[in-house]
Short mmCIF file of C-alpha atoms in Angstrom, two decimals:
data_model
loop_
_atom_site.label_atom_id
_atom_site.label_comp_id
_atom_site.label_asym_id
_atom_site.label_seq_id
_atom_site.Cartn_x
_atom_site.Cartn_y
_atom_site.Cartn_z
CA UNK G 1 -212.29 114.18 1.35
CA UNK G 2 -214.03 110.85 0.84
CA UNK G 3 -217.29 111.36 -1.02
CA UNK G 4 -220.79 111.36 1.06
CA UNK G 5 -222.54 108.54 1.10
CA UNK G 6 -226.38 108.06 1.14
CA UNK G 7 -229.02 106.01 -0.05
CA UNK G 8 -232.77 106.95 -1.47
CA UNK G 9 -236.41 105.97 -0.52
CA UNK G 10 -238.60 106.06 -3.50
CA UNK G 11 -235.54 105.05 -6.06
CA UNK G 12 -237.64 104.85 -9.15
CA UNK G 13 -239.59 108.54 -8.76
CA UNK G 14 -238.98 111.48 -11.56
CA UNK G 15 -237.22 113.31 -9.31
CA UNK G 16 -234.99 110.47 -7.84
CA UNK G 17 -232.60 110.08 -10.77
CA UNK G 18 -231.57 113.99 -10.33
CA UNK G 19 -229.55 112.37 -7.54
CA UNK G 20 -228.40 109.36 -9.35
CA UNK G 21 -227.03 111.75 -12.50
CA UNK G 22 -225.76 114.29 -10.10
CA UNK G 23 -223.65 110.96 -8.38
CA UNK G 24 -222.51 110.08 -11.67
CA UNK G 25 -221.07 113.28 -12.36
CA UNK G 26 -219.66 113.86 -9.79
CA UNK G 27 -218.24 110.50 -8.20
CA UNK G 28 -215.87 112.30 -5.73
CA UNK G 29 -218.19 114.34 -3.80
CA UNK G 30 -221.18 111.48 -3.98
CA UNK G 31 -222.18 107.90 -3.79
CA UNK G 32 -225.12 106.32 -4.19
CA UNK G 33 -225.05 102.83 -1.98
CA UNK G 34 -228.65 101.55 -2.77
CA UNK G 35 -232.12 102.89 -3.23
CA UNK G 36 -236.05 101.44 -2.18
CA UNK G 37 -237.88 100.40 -5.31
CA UNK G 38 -241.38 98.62 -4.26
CA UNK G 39 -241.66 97.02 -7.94
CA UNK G 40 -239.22 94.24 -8.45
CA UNK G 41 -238.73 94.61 -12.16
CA UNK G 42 -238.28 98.23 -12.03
CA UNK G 43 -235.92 98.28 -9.35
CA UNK G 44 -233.59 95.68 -11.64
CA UNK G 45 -233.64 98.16 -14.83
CA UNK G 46 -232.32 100.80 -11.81
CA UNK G 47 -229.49 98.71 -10.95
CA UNK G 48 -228.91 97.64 -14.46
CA UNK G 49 -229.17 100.98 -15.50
CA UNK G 50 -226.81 102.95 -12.36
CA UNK G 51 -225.13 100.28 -10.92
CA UNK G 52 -226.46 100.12 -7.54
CA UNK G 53 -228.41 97.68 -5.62
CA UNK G 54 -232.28 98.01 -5.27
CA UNK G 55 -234.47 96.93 -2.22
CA UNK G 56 -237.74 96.14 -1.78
CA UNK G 57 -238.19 98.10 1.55
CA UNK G 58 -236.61 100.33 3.91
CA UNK G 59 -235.57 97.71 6.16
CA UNK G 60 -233.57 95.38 3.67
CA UNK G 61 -231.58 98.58 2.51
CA UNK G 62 -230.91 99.53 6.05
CA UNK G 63 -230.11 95.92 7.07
CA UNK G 64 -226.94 96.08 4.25
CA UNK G 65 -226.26 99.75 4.45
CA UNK G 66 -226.76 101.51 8.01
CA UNK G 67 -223.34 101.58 9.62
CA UNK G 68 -222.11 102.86 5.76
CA UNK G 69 -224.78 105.80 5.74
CA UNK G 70 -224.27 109.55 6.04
CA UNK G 71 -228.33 110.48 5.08
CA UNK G 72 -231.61 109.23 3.49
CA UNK G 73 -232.94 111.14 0.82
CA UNK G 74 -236.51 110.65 1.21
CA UNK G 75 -238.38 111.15 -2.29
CA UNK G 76 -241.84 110.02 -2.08
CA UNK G 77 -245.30 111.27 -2.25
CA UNK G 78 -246.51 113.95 0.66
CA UNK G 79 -249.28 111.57 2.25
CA UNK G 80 -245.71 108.73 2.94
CA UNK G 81 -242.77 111.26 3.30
CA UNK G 82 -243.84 112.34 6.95
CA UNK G 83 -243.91 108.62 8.25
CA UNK G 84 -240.63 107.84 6.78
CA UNK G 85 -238.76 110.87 7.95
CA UNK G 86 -240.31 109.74 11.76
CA UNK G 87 -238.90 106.17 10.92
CA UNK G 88 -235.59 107.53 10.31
CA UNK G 89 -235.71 109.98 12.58
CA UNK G 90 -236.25 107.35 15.44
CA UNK G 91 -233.04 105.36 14.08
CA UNK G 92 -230.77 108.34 14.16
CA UNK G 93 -230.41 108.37 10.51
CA UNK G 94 -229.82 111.84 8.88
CA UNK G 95 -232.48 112.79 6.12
CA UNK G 96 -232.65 114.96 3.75
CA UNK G 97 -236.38 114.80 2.33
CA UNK G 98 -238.35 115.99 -0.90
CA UNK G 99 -240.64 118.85 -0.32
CA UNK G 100 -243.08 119.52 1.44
CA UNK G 101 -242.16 117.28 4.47
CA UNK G 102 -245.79 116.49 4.91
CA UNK G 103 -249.21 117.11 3.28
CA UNK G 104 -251.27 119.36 5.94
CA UNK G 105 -250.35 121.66 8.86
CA UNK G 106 -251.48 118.01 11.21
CA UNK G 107 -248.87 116.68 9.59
CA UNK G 108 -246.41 119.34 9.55
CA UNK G 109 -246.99 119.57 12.96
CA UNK G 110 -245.97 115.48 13.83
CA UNK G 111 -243.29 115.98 11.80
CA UNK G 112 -241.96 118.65 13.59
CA UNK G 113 -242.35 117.41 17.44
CA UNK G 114 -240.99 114.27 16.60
CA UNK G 115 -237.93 115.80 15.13
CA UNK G 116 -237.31 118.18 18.43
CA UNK G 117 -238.04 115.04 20.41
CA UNK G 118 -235.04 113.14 18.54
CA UNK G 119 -232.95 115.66 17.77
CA UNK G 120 -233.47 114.53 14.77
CA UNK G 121 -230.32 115.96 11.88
CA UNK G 122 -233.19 116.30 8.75
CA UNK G 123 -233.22 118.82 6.23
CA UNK G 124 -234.93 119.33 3.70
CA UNK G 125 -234.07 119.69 -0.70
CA UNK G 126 -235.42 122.77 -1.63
CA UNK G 127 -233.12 123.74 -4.62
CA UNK G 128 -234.50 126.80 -6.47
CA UNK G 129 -232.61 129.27 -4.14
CA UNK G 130 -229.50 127.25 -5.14
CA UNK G 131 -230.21 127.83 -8.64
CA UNK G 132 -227.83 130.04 -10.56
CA UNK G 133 -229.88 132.83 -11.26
CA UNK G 134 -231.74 132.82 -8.73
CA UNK G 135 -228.51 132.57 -6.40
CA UNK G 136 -227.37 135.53 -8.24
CA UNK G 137 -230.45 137.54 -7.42
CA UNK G 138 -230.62 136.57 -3.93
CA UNK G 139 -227.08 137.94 -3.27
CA UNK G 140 -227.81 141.18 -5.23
CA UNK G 141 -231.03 141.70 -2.74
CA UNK G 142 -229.20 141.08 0.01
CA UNK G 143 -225.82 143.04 -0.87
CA UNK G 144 -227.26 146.77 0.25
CA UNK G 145 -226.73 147.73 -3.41
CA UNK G 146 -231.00 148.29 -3.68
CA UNK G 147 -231.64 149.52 -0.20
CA UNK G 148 -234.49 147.77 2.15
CA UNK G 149 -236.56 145.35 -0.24
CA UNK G 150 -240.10 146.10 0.05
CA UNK G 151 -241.48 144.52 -2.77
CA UNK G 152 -240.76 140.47 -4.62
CA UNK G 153 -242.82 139.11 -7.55
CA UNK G 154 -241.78 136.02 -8.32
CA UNK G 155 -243.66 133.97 -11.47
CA UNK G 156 -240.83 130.92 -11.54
CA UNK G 157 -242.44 127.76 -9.71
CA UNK G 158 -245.21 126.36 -8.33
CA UNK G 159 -247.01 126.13 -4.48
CA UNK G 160 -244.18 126.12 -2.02
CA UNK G 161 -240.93 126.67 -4.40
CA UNK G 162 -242.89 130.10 -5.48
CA UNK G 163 -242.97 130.84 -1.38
CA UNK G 164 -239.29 129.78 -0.92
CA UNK G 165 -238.10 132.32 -2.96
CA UNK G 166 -240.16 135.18 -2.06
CA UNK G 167 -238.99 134.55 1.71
CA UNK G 168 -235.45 134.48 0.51
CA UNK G 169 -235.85 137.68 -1.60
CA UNK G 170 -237.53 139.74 0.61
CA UNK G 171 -235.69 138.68 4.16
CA UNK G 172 -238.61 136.91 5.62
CA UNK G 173 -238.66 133.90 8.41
CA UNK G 174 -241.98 133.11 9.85
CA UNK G 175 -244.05 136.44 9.97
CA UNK G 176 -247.21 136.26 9.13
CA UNK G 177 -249.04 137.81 6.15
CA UNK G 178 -252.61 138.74 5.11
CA UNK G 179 -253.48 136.94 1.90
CA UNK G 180 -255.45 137.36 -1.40
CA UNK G 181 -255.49 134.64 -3.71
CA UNK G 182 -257.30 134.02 -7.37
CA UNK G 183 -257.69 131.72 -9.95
CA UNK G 184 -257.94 132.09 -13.41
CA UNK G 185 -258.20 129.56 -16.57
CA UNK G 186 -257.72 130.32 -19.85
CA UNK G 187 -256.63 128.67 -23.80
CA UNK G 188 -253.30 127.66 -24.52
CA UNK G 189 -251.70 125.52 -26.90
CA UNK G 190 -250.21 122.12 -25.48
CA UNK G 191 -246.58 122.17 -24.76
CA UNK G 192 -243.70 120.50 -23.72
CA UNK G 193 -244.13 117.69 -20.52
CA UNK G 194 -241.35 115.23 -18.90
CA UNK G 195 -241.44 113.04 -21.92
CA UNK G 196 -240.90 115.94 -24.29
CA UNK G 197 -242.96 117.74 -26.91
CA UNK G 198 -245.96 116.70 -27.93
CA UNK G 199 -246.49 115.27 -31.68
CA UNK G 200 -249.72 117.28 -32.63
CA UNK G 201 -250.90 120.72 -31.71
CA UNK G 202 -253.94 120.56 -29.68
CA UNK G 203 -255.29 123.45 -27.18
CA UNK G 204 -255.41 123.03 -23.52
CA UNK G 205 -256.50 124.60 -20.09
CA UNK G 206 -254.12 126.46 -18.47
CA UNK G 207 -254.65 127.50 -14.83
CA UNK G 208 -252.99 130.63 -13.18
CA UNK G 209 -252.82 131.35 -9.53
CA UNK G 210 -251.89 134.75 -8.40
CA UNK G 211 -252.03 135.81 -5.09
CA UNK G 212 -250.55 138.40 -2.74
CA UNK G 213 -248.68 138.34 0.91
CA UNK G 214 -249.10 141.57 2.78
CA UNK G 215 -246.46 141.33 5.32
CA UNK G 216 -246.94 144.82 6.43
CA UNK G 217 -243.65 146.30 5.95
CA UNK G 218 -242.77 144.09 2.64
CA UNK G 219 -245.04 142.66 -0.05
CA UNK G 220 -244.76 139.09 -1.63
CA UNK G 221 -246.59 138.75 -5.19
CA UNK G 222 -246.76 135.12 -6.28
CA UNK G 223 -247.89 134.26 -10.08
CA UNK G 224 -248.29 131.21 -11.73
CA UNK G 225 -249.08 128.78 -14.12
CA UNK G 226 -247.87 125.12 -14.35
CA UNK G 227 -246.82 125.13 -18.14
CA UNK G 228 -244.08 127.33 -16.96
CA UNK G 229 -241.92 124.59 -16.39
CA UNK G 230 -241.69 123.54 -19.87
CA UNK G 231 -243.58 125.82 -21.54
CA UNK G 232 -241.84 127.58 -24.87
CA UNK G 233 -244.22 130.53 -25.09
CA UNK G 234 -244.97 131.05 -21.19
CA UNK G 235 -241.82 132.98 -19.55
CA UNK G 236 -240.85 133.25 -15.89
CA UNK G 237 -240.14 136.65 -14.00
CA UNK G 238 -238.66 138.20 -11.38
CA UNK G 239 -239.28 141.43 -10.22
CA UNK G 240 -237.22 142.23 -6.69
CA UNK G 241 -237.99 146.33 -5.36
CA UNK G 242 -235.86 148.13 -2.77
CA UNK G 243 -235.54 151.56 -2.06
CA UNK G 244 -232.65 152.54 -4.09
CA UNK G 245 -233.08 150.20 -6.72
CA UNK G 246 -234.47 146.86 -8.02
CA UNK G 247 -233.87 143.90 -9.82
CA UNK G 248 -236.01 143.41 -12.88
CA UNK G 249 -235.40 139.61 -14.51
CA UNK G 250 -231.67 139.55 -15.70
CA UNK G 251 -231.40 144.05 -15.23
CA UNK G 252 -230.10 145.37 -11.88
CA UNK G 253 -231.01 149.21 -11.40
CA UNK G 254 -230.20 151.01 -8.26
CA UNK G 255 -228.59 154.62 -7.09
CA UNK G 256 -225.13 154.97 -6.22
CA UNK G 257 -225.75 158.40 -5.22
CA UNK G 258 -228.76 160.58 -6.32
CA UNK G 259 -227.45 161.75 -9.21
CA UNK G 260 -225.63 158.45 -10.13
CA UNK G 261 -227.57 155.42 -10.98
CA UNK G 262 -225.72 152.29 -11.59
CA UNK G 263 -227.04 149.69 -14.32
CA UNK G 264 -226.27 146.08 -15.39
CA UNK G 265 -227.68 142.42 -16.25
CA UNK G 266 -226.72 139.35 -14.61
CA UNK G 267 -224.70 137.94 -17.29
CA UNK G 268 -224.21 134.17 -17.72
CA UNK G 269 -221.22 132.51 -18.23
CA UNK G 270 -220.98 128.83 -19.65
CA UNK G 271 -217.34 126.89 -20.80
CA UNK G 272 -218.02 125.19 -24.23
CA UNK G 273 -219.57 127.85 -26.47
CA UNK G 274 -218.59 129.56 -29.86
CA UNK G 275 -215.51 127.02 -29.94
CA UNK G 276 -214.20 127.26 -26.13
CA UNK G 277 -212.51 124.15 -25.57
CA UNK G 278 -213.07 124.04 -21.73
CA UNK G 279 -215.30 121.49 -21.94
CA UNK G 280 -219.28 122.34 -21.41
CA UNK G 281 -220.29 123.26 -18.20
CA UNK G 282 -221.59 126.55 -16.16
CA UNK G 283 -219.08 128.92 -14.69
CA UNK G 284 -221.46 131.36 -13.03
CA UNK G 285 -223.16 134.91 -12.96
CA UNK G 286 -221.50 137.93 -13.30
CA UNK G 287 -223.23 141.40 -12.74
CA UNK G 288 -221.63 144.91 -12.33
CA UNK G 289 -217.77 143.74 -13.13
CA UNK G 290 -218.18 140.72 -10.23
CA UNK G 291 -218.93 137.45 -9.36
CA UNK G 292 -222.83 137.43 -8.42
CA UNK G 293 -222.90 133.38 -8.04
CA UNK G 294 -219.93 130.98 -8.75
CA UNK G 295 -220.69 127.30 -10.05
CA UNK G 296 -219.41 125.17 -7.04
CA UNK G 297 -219.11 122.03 -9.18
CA UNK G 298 -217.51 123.66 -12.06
CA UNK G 299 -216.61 120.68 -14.70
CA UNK G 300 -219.61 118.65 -14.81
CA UNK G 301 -222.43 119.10 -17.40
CA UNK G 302 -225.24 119.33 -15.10
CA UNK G 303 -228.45 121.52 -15.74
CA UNK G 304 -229.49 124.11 -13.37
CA UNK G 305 -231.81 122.46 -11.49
CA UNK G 306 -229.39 119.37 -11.01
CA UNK G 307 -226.47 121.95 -9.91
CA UNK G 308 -229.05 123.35 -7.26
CA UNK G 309 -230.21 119.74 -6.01
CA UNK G 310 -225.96 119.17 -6.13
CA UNK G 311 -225.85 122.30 -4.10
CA UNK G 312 -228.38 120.86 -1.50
CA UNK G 313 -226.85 117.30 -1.33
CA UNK G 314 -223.04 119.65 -0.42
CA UNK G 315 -225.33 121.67 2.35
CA UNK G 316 -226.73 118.25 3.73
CA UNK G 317 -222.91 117.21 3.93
CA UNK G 318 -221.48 120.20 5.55
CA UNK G 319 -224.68 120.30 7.76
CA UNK G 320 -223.56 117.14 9.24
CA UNK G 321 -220.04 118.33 10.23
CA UNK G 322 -221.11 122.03 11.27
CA UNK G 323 -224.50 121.96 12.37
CA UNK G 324 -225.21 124.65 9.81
CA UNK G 325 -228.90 124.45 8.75
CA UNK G 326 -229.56 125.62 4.82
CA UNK G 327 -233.55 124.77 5.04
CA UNK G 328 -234.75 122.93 7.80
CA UNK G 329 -238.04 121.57 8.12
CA UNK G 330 -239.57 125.06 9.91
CA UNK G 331 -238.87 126.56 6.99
CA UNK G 332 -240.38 123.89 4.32
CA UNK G 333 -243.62 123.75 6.54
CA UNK G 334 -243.64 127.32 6.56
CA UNK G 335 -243.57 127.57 3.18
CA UNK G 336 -246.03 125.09 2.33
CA UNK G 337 -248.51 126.62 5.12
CA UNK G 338 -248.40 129.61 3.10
CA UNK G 339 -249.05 127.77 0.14
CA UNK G 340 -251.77 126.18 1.74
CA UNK G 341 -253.36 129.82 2.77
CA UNK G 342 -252.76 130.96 -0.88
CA UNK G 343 -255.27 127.59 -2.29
CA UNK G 344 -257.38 128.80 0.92
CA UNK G 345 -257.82 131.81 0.11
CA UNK G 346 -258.55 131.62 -3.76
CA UNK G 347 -260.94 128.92 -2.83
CA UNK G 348 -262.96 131.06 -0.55
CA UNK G 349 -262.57 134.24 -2.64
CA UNK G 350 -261.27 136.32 0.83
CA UNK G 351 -258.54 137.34 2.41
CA UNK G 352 -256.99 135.35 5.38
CA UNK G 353 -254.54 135.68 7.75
CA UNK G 354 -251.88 133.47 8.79
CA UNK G 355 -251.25 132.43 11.98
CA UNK G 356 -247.92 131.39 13.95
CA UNK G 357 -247.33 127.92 13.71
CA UNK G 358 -245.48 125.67 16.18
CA UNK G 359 -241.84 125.40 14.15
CA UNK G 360 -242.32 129.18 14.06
CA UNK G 361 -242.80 129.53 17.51
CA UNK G 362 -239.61 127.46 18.03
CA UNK G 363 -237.42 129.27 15.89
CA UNK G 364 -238.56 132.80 17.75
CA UNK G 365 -237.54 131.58 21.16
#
């Protein structure tokens, strides 16, 4: 199989070079033929740097690259992202965007009809369900092993990633939820950021949002706080319920029978360690004697959050020879509407109740 080819708008953003190491790694699945880069001087340390030509706008890259192209990623700010993703869709050009796909449910909305009105092939990159561990949970919640889920907590990402997960944990598409939302600041020493630690210890504000989804038969508990992401001192968590059993961070609980209850821990498995000579990579999860998540690109050192963009990049591709959707733009504006009740809701200091939107009208008929 030749590898996929695409090209990114918004080629000098954070999140942009996740693609262009993931390429690098792994040559035979991916190619990157040319990314947008609005400054001139940093768009030449990109090509220096990767090896691929820069262009000033959309149109120059297209001009060179459109009859080569299997998708756009689309990584730019939420106020742009919408009108570029109606650009493309216009051309017939395959995109798989950054989330959200737009900043506000207007937008969401635009984004949407013009995407039915093309038939428009966009998807979008939400990779924390493609994340080892959080693969590994998602198939133990969905295996039958814990019964019905009733209950997810999930204290791993921010805004819409938070939502993403909850939906995927607890089985839920677009039903609507009563919401209560607060805020709460409090002391905590600086940590870590994208350019690494910092050089003198200094106290900060830390803000936590927790808020909860009452979706009548299931419950969604979403908690908190940006340092998370790099934090040393502030852990994530995962709490999953079902009736016969639950998943509690790494520890799986549940009854085989009454009288026989059944425990493990997702175990990780990595090549390279304590004088393995396969190399240093991830292999997967295993929980309970099996396979609970298996590393699709096993051989190149990625991180976990560039194996679950890698993951989304190989759904975009097989999306475009099967049809098969892995998160479509419904379910990123769902998602972020939720998100959006959860800042409404701690704002106003009372519950509110979501409403069916458009895409989640669509997906019901």
């Amino acid at each position: 199989m030749s590898p996929t080819k695409f090209a990114l708008v918004g080629g000098s953003s954070w999140r942009a070079e996740f693609f262009y190491r993931i390429a690098q790694a792994l040559p035979e699945r991916f190619t990157v033929l040319g990314a947008t880069v609005r400054d001139e001087s940093k768009g030449e340390a990109i090509q220096s740097q990767w090896g691929f030509p820069t262009y000033r706008t959309l149109e120059q890259l297209l001009e060179e690259h459109k009859p080569d192209l299997d998708f756009v990623v689309v990584s730019v700010p939420w106020a742009l992202c919408a009108e570029y993703i109606k650009q493309l869709a216009r051309l017939g050009i395959p995109v798989l965007s950054e989330t959200p796909p737009a900043p506000d449910v207007a937008g969401l909305n635009e984004v949407w009809k013009i995407i039915k009105e093309t038939k428009a092939k966009v998807q979008v990159a939400e990779q924390y369900q493609f994340q080892p561990l959080h693969a590994a949970r998602i198939q133990v919640a969905n295996s039958g092993d814990l019964g019905k889920i009733s209950q997810a907590q999930v204290s791993v990402c921010h805004g819409y990633h938070g939502i993403s997960l909850m939906r995927k944990l607890l089985n839920i598409h677009y039903e609507n939820a009563t919401i209560t939302a607060h805020t709460f600041t409090s002391p905590v020493v600086a940590g870590p950021d994208r350019s690494g630690p910092p050089k003198t210890e200094s106290i900060t504000s830390s803000t936590q949002t927790i808020a909860i989804l009452d979706f009548g038969d299931r419950l969604g508990v979403f908690d908190f706080v940006g340092d998370q992401y790099f934090s040393y001192i502030r852990s994530n968590r995962v709490l999953v319920r079902g009736e016969r059993g639950e998943i509690n961070n790494d520890n799986v609980n549940y009854l085989e029978s009454p009288d026989t209850p059944i425990s493990y821990r997702l175990e990780r498995l990595d090549a390279g360690l304590n004088g393995n000579l396969e190399g240093y990579y991830h292999k997967g999860i295993m929980g309970g004697g099996k396979w609970m998540y298996k590393n699709q690109f096993v051989g190149a050192r990625l991180s976990d959050d560039e194996i679950a963009v890698a993951a989304c990049m190989d759904a975009m591709r097989n999306y475009l020879a099967t049809g098969v959707e892995f998160y479509s733009v419904a379910e990123a504006a769902q998602d972020h509407y939720l998100n959006m009740m959860i800042e409404q809701a701690a704002g106003s200091g009372e519950k509110v109740k979501t409403s069916s939107q458009i895409w989640s009208t669509d997906f019901k008929e």
